[in-house]
Coordinates of C-alpha atoms and ligand atoms in Angstrom, one line a residue:
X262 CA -19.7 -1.1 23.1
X263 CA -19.5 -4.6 22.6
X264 CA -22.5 -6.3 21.4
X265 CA -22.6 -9.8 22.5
X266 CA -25.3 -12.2 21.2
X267 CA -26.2 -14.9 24.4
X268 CA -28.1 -18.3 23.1
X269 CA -28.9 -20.9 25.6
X270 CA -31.7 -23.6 26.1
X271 CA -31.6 -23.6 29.6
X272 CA -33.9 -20.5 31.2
X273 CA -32.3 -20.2 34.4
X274 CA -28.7 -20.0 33.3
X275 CA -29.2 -17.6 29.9
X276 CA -30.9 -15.2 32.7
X277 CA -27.6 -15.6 34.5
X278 CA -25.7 -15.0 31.6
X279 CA -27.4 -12.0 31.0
X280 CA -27.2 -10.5 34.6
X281 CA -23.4 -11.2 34.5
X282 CA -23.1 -8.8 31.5
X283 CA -25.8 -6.5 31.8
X284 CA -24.0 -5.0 34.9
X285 CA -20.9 -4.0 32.5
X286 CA -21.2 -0.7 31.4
X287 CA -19.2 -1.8 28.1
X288 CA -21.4 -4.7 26.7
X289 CA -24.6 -4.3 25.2
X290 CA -27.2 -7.7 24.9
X291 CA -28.5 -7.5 21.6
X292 CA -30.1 -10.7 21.4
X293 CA -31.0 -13.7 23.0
X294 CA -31.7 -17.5 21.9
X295 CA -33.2 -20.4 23.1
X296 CA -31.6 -23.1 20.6
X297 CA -28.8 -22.8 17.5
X298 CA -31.7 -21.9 14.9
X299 CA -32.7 -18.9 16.7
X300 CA -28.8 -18.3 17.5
X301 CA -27.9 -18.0 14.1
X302 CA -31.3 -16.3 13.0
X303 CA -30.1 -13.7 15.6
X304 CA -26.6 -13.1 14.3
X305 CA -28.1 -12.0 11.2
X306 CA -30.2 -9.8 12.3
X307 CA -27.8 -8.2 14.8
X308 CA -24.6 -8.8 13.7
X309 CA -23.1 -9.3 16.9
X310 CA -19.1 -9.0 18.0
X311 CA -19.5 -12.0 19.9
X312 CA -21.6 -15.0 20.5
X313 CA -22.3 -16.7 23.9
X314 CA -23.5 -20.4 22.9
X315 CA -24.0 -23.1 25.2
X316 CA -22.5 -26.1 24.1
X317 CA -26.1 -28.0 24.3
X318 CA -28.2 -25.8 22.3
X319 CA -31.5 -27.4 21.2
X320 CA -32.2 -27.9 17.5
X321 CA -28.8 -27.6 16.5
X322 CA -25.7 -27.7 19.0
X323 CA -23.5 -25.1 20.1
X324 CA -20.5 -26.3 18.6
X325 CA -22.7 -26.6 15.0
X326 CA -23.7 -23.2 15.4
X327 CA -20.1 -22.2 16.2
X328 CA -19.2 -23.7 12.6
X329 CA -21.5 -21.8 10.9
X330 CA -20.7 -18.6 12.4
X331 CA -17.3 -19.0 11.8
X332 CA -17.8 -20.1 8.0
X333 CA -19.9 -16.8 7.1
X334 CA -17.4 -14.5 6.0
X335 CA -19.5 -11.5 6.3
X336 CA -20.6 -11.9 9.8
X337 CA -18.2 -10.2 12.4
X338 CA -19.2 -12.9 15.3
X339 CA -16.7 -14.5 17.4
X340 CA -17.9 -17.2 19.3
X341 CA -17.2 -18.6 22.5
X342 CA -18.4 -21.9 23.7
X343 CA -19.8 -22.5 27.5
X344 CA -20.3 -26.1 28.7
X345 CA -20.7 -27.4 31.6
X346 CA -17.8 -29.8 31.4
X347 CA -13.9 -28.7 30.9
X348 CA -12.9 -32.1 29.4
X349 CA -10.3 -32.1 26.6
X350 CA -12.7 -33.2 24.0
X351 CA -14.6 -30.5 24.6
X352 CA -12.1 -28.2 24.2
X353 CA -11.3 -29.9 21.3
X354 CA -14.5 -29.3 19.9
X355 CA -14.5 -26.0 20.6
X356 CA -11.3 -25.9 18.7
X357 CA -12.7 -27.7 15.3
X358 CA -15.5 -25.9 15.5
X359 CA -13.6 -22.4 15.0
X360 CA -14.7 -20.8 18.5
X361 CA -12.3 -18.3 19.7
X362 CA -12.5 -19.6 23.9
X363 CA -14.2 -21.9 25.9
X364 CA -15.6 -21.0 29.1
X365 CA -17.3 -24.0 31.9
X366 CA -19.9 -23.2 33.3
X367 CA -21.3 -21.9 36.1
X368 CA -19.0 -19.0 34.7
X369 CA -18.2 -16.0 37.5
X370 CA -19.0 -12.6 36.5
X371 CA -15.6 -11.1 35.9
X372 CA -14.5 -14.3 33.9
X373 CA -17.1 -14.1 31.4
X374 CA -16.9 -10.4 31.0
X375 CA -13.1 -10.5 31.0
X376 CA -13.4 -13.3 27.9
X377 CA -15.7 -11.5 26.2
X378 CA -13.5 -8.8 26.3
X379 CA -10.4 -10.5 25.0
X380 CA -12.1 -12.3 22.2
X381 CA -13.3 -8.6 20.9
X382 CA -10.4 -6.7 21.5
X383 CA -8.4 -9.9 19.9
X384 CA -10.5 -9.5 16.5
X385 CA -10.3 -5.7 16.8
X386 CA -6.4 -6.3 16.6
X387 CA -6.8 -8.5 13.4
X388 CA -8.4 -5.4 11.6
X389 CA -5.5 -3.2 12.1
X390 CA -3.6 -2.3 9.3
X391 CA -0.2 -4.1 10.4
X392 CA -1.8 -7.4 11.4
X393 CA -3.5 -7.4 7.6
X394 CA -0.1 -6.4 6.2
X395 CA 1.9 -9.0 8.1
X396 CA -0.9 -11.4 6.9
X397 CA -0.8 -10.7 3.3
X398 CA 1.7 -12.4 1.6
X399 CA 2.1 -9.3 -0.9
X400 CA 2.2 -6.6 1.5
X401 CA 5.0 -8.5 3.4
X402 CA 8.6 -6.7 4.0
X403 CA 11.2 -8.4 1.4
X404 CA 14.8 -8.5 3.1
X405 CA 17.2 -9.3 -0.3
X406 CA 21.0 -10.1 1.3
X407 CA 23.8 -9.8 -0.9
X408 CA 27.1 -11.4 0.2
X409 CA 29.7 -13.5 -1.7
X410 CA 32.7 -15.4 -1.1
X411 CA 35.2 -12.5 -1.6
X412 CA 35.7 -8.8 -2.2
X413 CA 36.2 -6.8 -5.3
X414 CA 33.3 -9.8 -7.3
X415 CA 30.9 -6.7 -7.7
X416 CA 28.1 -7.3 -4.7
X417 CA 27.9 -3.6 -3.9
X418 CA 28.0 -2.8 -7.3
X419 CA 24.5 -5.0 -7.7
X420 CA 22.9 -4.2 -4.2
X421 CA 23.0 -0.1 -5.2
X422 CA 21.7 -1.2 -8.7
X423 CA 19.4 -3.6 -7.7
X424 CA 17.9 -1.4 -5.1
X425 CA 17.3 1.2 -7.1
X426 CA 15.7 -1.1 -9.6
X427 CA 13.3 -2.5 -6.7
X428 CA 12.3 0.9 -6.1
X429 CA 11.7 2.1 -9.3
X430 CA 10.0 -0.7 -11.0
X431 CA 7.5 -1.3 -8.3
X432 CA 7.4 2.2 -6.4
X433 CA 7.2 0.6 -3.3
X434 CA 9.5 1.7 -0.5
X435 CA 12.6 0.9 -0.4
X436 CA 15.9 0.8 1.6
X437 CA 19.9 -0.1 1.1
X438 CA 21.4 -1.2 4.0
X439 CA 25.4 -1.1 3.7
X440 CA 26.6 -3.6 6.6
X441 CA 30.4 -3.0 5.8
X442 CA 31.3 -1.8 9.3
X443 CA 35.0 -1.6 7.4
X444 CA 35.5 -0.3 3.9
X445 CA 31.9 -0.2 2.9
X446 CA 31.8 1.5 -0.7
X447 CA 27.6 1.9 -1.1
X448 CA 28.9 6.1 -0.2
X449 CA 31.1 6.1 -2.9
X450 CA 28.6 4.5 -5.9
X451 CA 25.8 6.9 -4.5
X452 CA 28.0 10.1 -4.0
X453 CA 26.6 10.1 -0.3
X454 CA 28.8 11.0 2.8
X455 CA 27.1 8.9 6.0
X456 CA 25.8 11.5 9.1
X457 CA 24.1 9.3 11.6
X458 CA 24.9 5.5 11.3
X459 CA 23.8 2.0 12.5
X460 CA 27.5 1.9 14.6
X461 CA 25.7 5.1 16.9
X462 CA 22.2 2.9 17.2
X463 CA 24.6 0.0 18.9
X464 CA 26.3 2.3 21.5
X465 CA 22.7 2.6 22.7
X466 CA 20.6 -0.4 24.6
X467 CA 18.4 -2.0 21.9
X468 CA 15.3 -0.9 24.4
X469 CA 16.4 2.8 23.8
X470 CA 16.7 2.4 20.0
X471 CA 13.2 3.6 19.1
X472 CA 11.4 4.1 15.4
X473 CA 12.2 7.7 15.7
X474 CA 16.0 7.2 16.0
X475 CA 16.3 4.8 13.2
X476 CA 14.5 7.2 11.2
X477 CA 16.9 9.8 12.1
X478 CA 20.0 7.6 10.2
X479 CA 18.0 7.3 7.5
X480 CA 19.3 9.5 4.3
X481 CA 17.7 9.6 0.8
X482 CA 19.5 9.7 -2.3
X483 CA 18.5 11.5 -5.3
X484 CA 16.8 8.6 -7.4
X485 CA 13.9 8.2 -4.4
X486 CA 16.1 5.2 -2.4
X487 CA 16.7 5.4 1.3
X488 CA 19.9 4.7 2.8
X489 CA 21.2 3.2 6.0
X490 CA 25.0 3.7 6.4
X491 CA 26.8 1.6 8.9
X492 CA 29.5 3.3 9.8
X493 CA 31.5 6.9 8.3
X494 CA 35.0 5.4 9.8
X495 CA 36.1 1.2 10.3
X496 CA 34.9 0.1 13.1
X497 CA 35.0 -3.5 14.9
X498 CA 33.4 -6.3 13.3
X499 CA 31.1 -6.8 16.1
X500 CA 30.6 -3.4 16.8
X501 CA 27.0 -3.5 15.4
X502 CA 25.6 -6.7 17.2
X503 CA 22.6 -8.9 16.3
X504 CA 20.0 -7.2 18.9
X505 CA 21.0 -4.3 17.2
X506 CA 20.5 -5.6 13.4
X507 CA 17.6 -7.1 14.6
X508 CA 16.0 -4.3 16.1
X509 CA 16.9 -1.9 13.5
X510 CA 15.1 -4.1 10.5
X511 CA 12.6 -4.8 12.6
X512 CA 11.7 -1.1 12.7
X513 CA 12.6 -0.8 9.1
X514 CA 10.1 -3.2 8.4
X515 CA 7.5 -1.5 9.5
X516 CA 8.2 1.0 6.4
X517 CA 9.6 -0.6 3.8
X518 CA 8.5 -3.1 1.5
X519 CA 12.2 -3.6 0.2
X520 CA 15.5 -3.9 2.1
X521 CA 18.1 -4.7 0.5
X522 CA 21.5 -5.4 2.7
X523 CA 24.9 -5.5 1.2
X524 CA 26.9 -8.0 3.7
X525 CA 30.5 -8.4 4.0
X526 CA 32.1 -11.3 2.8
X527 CA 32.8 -12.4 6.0
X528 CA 31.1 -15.3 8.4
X529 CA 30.5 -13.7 11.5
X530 CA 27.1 -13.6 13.8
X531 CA 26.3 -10.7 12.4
X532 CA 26.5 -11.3 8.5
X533 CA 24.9 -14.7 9.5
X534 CA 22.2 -13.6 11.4
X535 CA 21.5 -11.4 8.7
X536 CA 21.9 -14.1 6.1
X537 CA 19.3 -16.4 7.9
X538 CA 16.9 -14.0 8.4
X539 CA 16.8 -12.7 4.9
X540 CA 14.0 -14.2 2.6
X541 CA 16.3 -14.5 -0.6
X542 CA 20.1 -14.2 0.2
X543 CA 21.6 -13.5 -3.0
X544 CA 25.2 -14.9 -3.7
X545 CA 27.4 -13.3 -6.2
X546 CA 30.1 -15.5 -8.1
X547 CA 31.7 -15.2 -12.0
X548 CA 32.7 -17.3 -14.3
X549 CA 36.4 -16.3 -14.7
X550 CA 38.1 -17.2 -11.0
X551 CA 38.6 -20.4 -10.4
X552 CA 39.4 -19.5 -6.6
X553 CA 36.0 -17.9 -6.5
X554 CA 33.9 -20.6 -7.8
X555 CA 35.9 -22.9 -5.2
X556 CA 35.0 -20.3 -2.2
X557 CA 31.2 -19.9 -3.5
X558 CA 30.8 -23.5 -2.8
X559 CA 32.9 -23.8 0.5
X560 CA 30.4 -20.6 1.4
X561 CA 27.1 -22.5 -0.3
X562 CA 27.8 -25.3 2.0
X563 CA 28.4 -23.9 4.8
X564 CA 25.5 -21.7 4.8
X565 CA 22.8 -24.0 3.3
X566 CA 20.3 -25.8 5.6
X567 CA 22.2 -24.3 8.6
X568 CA 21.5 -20.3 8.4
X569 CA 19.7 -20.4 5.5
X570 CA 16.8 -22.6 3.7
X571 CA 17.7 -23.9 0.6
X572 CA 15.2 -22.3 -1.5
X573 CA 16.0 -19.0 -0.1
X574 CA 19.7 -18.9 -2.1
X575 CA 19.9 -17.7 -5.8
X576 CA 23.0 -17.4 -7.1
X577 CA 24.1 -14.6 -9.2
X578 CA 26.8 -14.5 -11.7
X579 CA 28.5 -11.0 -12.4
X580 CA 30.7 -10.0 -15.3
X581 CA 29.7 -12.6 -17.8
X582 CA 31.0 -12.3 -20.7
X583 CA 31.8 -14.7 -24.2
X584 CA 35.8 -14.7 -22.4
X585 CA 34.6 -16.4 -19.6
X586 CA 36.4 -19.6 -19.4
X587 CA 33.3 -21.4 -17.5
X588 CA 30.1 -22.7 -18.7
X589 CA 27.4 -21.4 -17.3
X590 CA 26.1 -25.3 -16.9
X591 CA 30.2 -25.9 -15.6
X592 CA 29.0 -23.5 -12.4
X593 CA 25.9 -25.0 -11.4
X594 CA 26.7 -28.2 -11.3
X595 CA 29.6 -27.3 -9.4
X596 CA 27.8 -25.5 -6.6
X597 CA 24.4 -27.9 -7.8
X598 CA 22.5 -24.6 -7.6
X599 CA 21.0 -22.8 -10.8
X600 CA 21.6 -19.1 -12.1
X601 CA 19.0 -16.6 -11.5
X602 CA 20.8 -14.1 -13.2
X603 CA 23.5 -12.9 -15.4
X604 CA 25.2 -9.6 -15.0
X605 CA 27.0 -9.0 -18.2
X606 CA 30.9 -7.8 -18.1
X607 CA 31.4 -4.2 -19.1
X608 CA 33.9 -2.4 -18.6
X609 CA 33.1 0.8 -19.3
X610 CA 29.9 1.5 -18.1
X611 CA 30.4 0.0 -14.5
X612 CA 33.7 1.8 -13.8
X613 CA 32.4 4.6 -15.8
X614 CA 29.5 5.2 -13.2
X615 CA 31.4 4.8 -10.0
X616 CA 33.3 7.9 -11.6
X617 CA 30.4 9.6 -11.8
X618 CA 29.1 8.8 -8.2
X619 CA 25.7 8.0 -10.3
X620 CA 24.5 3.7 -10.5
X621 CA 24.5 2.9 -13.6
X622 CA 20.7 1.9 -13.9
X623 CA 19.7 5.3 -13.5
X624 CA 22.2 7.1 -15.5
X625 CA 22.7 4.5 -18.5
X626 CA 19.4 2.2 -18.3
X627 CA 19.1 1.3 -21.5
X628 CA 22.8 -0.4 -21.4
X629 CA 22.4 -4.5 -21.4
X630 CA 24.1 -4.7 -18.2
X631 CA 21.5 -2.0 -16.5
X632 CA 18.7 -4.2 -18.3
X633 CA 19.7 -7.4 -17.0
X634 CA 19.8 -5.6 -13.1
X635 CA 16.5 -3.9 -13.9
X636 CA 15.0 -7.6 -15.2
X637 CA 16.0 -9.4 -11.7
X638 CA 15.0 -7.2 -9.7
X639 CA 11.5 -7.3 -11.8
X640 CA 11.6 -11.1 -11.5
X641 CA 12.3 -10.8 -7.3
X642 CA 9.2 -8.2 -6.9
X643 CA 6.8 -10.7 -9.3
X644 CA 6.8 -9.0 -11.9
X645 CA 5.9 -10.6 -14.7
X646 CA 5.8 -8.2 -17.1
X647 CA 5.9 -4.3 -17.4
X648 CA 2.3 -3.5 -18.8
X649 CA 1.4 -4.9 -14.8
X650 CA 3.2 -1.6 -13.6
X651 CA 1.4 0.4 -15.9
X652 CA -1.5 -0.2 -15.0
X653 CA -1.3 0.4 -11.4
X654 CA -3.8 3.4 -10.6
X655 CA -2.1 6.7 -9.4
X656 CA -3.7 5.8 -5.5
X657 CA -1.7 2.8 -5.8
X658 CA 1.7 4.1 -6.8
X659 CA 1.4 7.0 -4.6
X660 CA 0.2 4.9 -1.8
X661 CA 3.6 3.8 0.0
X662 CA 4.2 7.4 0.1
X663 CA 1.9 8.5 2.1
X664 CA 2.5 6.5 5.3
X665 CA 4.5 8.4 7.7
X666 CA 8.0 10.1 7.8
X667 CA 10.1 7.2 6.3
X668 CA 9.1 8.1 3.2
X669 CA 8.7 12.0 3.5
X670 CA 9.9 12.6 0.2
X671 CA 10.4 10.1 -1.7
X672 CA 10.5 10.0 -5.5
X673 CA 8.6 8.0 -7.5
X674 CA 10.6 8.3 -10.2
X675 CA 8.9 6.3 -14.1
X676 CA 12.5 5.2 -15.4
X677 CA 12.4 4.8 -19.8
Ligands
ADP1768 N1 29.4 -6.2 -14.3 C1 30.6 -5.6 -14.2 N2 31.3 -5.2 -15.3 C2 32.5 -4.6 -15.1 N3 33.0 -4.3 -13.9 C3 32.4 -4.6 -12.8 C4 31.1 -5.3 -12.9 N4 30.7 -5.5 -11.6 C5 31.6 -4.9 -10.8 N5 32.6 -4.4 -11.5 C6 33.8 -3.8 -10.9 O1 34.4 -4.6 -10.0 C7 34.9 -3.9 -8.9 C8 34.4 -4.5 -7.6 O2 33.0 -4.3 -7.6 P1 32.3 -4.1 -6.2 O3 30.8 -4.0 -6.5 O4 32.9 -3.0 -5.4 O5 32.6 -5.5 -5.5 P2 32.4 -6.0 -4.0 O6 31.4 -5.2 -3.4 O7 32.1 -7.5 -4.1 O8 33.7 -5.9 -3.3 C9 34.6 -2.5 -9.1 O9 35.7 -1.8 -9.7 C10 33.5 -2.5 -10.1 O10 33.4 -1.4 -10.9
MG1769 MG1 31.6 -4.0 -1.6

């Protein structure tokens, strides 16, 4: 049922009002007014889904009484403003005042009921729990992109990491997305062989790629992260196409509260689309390759402004180390971006753990260049300080878990 509050001065036509809606089966009247006092006095009282009010209430005016309705948080009323004039500043008002439709009157039956109907079923829809999630600015889906100017500079070796870390330090879902169509090594530092992969989703017409199928790529690795493989043999660049990408991280977003995408050095609509749509693309550079630090700012300007708002690059530097014949100061002001982070050079530990088919963050944390991945990928979630993640109740870190089969069984896994 939807209850609908009617408040109008004039007799004849709040009768009329309430004939048109009586004869719904769907609406029920609870209340009706004769100026914007009794209106609001009414919407107390009755708490109504939506308010009728005639733009010329007595005593205070429909489009006051609009106002007010709209300001009172705890009230569910919608209102919707009838006059008998269609003029823009009307509608205008209407607007201001925070009235979800206008109607001019006289108003036929099936219009008004047909309003009524869509103003309800509009707030209805903001109640749901993906309109308040794509609403809340902490509940929103981050995509992280990691690309760089050239192979072999160590961007899968900080997406698998840095993944990882997301999941683990915030416990919130979390998928790695390896794009390499070609060569892409994310199996290898996971000890995962791809099944299903996003190279069968594009065979298919985006229309027929549904949540179920994408789900169906999906594989889990022992530390709790998801995986999306691209491809188990090379395949052609443009073998996985932007409706594709697009429709697969749109599903994927529905899930995950982290997705982290390890892109191929390579401009191409693809990698680019993926670039702009990210909301922090992550560049990886180092201090010791001149050619590098040249191609990181031929790739900075090419990408800035363009594909990718400004504020939405970090730079990263891996394999820092005191041999380094940069500054860091030398690199920003070469590519006039600052450092977000510093991956320390070592050696042993990073080639060591690709051996081992294990990421270093999970089976060396306490080594300074698993620290330093662990503290970005802190500083990309928020947060500010560990004692924050403590002190999230049991609900809470369980909660992403709970939601449906993307996360079946994943492991929430406290990391020392
Ligand atoms: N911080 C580091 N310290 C030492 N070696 C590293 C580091 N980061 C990456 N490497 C090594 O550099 C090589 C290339 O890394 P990789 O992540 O595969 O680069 P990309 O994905 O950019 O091609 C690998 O052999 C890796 O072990
Ligand atoms: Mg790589």
């Amino acid at each position: 049922m939807i209850r609908v509050l009617i408040a109008d001065s004039n007799p004849p036509s709040r009768e009329q009002l309430r004939a048109h809606l009586a004869s719904d089966a769907e609406m029920e009247i609870v209340g009706l007014a004769r100026d914007g006092q009794e209106a609001l006095q009414l919407a107390h009282q009755f708490r109504p889904d939506v308010a009728l009010l005639a733009a010329d209430l007595s005593v205070q005016d429909g489009f006051q009484t609009a106002e007010y309705l709209a300001g009172v948080g705890y009230l569910p009323t919608q209102s919707i403003i009838l006059s008998g004039t269609n003029s823009v500043d009307q509608l205008r008002r209407a607007m201001r005042s925070g009235a979800r439709e206008h109607l001019s009157l006289p108003v036929n039956r099936a219009d008004l009921v047909k309003t009524v109907r869509e103003v309800y079923q509009e707030e209805q829809r903001r109640h749901t729990p993906s309109f308040a999630q794509a609403a809340d600015p902490k509940k929103t889906t981050k995509v992280i992109s990691i690309t760089g100017a050239k192979g072999g500079i160590g961007k899968t070796t900080l997406a698998t990491n840095l993944a990882i870390s997301l999941a683990q330090e915030t416990r919130e879902p979390t998928i790695l997305i390896d794009l390499y169509v070609q060569f892409g090594d994310v199996g290898m530092l996971l000890n995962m062989a791809p099944q299903r992969t996003i190279a069968e989703l594009a065979t298919l017409d985006p229309s027929e790629v549904d949540e179920q199928l994408v789900a169906d790529c999906i594989a889990q690795h022992e530390s709790g992260l998801h995986v999306l493989f691209s491809s188990k043999t090379p395949v052609a660049l443009d073998s996985i196409t932007v409706p594709c990408i697009e429709n697969v991280i749109g599903h994927l977003k529905q899930h995950y509260r982290y997705i982290v995408i390890d892109v191929p050095p390579i401009l191409h609509t693809t990698t680019l689309y993926v670039l702009a749509h990210a909301t922090t693309a992550l560049i990886v550079a180092n201090l010791f390759d001149l050619t590098t630090v040249n191609d990181t700012r031929q790739l900075l300007q090419t990408i800035q402004g363009k594909y990718v708002a400004r504020e939405k690059i970090s730079v990263v530097l891996n394999r820092v180390s005191k041999q380094n014949r940069l500054q860091v100061s030398d690199i920003e002001s070469t590519l006039g971006y600052p450092v977000s982070a510093q991956i320390p050079n070592d050696g042993m530990v990073v080639p060591g753990a690709v051996n081992q088919g294990m990421p270093f963050v999970v089976s060396q944390p306490n080594t300074a260049v698993s620290q330093s991945i662990r503290q970005f990928a802190r500083s990309l979630a928020g947060i500010v300080n560990m004692e924050k993640t403590m002190m999230m109740s049991a609900d809470e870190l369980a909660g992403g878990r709970k939601r449906g089969f993307f996360f079946g069984g994943q492991a929430a896994r406290p990391e020392g």
